[in-house]
Short mmCIF file of C-alpha atoms and ligand atoms in Angstrom, two decimals:
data_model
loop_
_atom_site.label_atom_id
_atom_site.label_comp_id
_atom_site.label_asym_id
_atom_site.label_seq_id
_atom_site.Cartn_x
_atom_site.Cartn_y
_atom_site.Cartn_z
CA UNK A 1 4.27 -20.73 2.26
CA UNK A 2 4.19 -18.51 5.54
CA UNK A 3 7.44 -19.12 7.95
CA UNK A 4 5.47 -18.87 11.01
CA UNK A 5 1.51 -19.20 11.39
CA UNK A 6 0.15 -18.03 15.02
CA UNK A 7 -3.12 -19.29 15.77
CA UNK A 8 -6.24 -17.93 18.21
CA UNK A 9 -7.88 -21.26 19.03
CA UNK A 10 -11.05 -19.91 20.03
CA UNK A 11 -14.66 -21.94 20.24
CA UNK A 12 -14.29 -24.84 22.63
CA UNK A 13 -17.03 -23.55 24.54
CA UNK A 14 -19.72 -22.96 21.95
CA UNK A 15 -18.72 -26.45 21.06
CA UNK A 16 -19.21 -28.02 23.62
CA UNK A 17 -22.54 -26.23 24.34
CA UNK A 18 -23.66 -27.43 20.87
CA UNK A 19 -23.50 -30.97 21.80
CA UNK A 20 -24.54 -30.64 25.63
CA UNK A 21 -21.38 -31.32 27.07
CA UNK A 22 -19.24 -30.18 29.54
CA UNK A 23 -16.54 -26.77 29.04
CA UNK A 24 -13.64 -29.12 29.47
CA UNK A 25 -14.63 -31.76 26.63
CA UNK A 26 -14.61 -29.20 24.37
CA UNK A 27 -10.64 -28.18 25.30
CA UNK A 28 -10.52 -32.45 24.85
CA UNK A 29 -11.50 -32.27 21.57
CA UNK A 30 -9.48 -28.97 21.30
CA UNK A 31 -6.35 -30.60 22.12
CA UNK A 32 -7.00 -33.46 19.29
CA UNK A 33 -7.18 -30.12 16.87
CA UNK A 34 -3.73 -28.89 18.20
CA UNK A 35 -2.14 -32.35 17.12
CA UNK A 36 -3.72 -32.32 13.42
CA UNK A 37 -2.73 -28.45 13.28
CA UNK A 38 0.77 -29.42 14.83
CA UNK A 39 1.09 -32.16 12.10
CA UNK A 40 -0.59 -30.75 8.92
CA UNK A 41 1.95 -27.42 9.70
CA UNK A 42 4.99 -29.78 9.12
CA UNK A 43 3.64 -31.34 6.12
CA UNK A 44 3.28 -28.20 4.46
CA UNK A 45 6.68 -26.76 5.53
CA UNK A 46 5.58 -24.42 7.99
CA UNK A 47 8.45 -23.90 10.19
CA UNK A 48 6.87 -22.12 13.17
CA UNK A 49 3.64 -22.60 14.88
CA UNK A 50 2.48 -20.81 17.69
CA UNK A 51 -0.71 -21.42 19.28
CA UNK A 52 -2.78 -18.98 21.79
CA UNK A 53 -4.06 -21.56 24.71
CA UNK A 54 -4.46 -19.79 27.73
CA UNK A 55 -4.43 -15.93 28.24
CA UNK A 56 -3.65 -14.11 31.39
CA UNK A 57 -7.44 -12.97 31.14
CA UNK A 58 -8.25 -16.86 31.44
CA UNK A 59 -7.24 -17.03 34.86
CA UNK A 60 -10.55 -15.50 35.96
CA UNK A 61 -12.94 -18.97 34.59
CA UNK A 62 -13.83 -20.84 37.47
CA UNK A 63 -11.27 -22.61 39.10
CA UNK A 64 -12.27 -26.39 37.26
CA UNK A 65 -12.30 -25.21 33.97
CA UNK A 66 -8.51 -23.74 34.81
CA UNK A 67 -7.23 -26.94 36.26
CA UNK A 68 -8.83 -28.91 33.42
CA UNK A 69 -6.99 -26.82 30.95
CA UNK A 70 -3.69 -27.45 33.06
CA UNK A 71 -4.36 -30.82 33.51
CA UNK A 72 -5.26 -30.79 29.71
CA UNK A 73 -1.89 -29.20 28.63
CA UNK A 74 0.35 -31.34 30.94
CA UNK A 75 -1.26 -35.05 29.68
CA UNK A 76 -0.75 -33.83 26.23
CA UNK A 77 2.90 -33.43 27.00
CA UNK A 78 3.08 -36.99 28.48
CA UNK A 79 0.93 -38.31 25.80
CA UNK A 80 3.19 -37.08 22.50
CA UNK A 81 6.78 -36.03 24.15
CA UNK A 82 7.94 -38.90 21.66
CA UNK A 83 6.15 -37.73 18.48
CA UNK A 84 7.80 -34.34 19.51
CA UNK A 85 11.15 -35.82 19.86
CA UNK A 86 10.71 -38.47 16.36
CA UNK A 87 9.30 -35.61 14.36
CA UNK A 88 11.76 -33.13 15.38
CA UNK A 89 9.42 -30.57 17.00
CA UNK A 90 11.23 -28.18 19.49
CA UNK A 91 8.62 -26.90 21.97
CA UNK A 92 8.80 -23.24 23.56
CA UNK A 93 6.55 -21.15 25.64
CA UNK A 94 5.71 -17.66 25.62
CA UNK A 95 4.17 -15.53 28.52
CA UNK A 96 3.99 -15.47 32.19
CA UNK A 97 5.18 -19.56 33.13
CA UNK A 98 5.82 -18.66 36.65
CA UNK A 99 2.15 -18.50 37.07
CA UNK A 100 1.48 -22.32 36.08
CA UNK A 101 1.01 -24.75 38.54
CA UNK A 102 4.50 -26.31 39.62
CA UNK A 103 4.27 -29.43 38.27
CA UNK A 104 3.32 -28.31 34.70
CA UNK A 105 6.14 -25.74 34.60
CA UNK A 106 8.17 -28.74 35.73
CA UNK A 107 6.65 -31.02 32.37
CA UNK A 108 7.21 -28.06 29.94
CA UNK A 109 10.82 -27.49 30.90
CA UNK A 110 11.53 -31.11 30.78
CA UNK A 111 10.34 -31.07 26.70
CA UNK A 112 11.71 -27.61 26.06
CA UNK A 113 15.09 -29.13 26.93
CA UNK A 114 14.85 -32.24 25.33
CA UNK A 115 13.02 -30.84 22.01
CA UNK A 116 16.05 -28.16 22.01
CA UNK A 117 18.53 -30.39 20.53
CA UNK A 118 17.82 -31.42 17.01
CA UNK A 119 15.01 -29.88 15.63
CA UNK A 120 13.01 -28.35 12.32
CA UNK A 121 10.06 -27.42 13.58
CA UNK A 122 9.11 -25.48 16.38
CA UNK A 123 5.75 -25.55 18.14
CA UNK A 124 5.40 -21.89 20.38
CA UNK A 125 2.80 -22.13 23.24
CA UNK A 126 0.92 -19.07 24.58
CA UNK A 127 0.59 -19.35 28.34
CA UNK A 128 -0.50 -16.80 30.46
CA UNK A 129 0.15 -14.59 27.56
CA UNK A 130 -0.62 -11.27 27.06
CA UNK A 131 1.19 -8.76 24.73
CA UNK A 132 0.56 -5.66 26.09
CA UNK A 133 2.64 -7.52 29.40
CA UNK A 134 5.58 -8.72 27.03
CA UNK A 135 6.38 -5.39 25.66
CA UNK A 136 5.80 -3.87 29.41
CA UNK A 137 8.58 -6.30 30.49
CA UNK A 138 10.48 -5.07 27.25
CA UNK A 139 10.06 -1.50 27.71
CA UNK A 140 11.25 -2.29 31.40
CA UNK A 141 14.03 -4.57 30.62
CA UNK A 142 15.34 -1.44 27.88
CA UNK A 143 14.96 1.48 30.77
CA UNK A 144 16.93 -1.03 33.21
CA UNK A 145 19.50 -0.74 30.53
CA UNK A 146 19.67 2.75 30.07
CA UNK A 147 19.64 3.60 33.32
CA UNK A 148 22.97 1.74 34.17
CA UNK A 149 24.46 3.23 31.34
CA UNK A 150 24.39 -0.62 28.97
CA UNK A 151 22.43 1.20 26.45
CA UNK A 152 21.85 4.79 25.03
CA UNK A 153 18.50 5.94 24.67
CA UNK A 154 19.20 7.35 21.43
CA UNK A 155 19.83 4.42 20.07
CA UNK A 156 17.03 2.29 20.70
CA UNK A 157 15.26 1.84 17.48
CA UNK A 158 11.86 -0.77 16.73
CA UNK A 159 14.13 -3.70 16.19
CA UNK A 160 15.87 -2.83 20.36
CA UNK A 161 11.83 -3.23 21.15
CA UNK A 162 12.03 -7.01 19.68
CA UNK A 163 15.33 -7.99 20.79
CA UNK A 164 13.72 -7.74 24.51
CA UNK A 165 10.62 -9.48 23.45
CA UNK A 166 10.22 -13.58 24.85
CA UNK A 167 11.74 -14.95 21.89
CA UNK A 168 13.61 -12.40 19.77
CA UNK A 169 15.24 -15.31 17.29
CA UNK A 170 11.61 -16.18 16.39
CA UNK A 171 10.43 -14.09 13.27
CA UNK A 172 7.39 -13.07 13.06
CA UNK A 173 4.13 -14.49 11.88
CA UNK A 174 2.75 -14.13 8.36
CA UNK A 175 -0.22 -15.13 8.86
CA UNK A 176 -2.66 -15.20 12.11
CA UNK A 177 -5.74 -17.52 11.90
CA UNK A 178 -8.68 -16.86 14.34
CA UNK A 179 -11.35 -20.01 14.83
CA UNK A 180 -15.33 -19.26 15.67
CA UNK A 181 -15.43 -16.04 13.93
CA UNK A 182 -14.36 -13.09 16.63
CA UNK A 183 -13.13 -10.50 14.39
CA UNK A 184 -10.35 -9.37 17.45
CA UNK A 185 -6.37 -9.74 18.52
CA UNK A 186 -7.63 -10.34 22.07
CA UNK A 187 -3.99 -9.03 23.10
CA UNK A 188 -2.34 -11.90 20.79
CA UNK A 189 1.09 -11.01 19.54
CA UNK A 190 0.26 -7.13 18.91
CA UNK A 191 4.09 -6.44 18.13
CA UNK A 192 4.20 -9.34 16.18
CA UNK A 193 1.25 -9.60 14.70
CA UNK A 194 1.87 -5.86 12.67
CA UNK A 195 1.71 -7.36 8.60
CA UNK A 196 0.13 -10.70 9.27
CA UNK A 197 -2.21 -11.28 7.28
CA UNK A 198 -5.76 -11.79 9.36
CA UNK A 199 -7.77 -15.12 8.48
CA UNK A 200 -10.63 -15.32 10.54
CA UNK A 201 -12.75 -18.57 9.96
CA UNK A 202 -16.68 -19.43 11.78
CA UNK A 203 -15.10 -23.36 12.25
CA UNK A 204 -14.88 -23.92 15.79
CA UNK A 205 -11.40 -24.73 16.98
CA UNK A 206 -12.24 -28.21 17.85
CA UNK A 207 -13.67 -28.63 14.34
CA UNK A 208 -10.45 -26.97 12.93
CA UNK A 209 -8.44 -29.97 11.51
CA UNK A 210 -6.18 -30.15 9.13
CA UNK A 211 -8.55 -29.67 5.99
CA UNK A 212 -9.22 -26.21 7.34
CA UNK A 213 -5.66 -25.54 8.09
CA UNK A 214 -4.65 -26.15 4.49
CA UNK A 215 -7.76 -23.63 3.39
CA UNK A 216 -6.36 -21.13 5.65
CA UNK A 217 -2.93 -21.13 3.76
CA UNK A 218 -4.41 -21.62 0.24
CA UNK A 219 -6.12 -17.95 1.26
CA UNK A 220 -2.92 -17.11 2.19
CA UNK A 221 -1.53 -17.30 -0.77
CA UNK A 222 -4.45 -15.67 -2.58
CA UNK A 223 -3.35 -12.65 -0.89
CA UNK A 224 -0.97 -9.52 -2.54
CA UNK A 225 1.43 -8.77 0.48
CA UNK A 226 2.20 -4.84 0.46
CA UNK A 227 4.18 -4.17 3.32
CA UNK A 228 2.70 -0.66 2.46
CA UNK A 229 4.16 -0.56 -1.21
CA UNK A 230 2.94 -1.95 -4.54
CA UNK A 231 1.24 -5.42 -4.81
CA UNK A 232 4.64 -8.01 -6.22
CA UNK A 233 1.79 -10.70 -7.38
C1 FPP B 1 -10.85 -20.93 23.64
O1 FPP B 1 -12.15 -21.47 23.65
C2 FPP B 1 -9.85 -21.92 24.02
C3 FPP B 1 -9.10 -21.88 25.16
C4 FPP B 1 -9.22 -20.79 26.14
C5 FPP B 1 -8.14 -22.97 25.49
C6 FPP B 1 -7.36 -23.55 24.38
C7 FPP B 1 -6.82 -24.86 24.83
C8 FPP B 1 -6.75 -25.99 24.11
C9 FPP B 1 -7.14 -26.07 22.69
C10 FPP B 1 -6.34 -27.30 24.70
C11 FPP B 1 -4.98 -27.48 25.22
C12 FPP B 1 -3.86 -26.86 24.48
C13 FPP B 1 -2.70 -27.48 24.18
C14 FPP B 1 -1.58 -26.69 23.61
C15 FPP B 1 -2.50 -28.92 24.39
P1 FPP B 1 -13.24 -20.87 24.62
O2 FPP B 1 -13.28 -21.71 25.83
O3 FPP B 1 -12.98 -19.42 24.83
O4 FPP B 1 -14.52 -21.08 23.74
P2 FPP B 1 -15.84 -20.21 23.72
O5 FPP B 1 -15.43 -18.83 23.29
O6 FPP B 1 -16.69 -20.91 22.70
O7 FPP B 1 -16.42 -20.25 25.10
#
């Protein structure tokens, strides 16, 4: 079973089309996917899920799709802060939080804190994310360093590069799923994301439940892992 799953949620749109509704009832339904995902992860043992829902190229859709999507994200925090808390979920975010509206930054923190205590599981939410900006701010963060003297250049080696990524306690995914068929990272995890093993699926994310989760994994496990030596299995 993979330790950590990361997960391009990508289709709301086309479903929505599909059925003649609007952009944001497609995120709706898209949210409902996130819980069965959230939930069908835990029952298999997955420790760590994160999920891709808003990159920092997603702040150019028209300003009622963004603040659907915001309102989206804060009512589901409302809506299942206890099923976090009951089924020991610990919530964290990755990318550029400053940028969120105040009052969501304000929800998130409240359930970051609160999930932080006792926990198993951990649920990782892309916001304002974009990789090549997290290992920017990394490269920055290192040449801050070796400019006062903290650290010497010489030494900085691949695993210096993840220590000064968002969350260098989190390892990294196995296995990346991508809904609605794209075959692309889309700046997702690039660091990361360097031996997961790609699953790309044509289910649309709001049609991605947890059937489809569990067919993701199964290929998973069909798979001979390398690592760039001999097949183990
Ligand atoms: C991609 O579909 C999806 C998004 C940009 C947003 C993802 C957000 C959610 C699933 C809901 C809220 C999330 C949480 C964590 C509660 P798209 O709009 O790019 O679809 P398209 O490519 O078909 O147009």
């Amino acid at each position: 079973m993979p330790e950590h799953v990361a997960i391009i949620m990508d289709g709301n749109g086309r479903w929505a089309k599909q059925r003649g509704l609007s952009r944001l009832k497609g995120h709706e339904e898209g949210a409902r996917s996130v819980l069965a995902v959230l939930k069908a992860a835990k029952k298999a043992g997955v420790r760590f899920l994160t999920l891709y829902a808003f990159s920092t190229e997603n702040w150019i859709r028209p300003k009622e799709e963004v603040d659907g999507l915001m309102n989206l994200l804060a009512l589901f925090i409302d809506r299942h802060r206890r099923e976090f808390l009951e089924n020991k979920i610990r919530l964290r975010v990755i990318g550029q939080i400053d940028r969120l509206p105040g009052g969501v930054q304000k929800k998130l923190a409240k359930l970051i804190d609160q999930s932080a205590k006792d926990y198993e599981y951990t649920l990782i939410v892309a916001l304002s994310y974009g990789s090549r900006a997290e290992i920017a701010a990394a490269a920055k963060a290192i040449a801050r360093k070796a400019a006062t003297g903290e650290l010497d250049p010489e030494t900085i080696t691949e695993e210096t590069v993840t220590q000064h990524l968002y969350l260098p306690d989190v390892p990294d995914p196995e296995l990346m799923i991508r809904t609605s068929g794209e075959l692309r990272l889309s700046n997702f995890l690039l660091w990361q994301l360097s031996y997961a093993e790609l699953y790309v699926t044509e289910v649309l994310w709001p049609d991605f439940r947890e059937d489809e989760f569990y067919q993701a994994l199964e290929a998973f496990n069909q798979r001979g892992r390398r690592f760039g030596g001999v097949v183990t299995h």
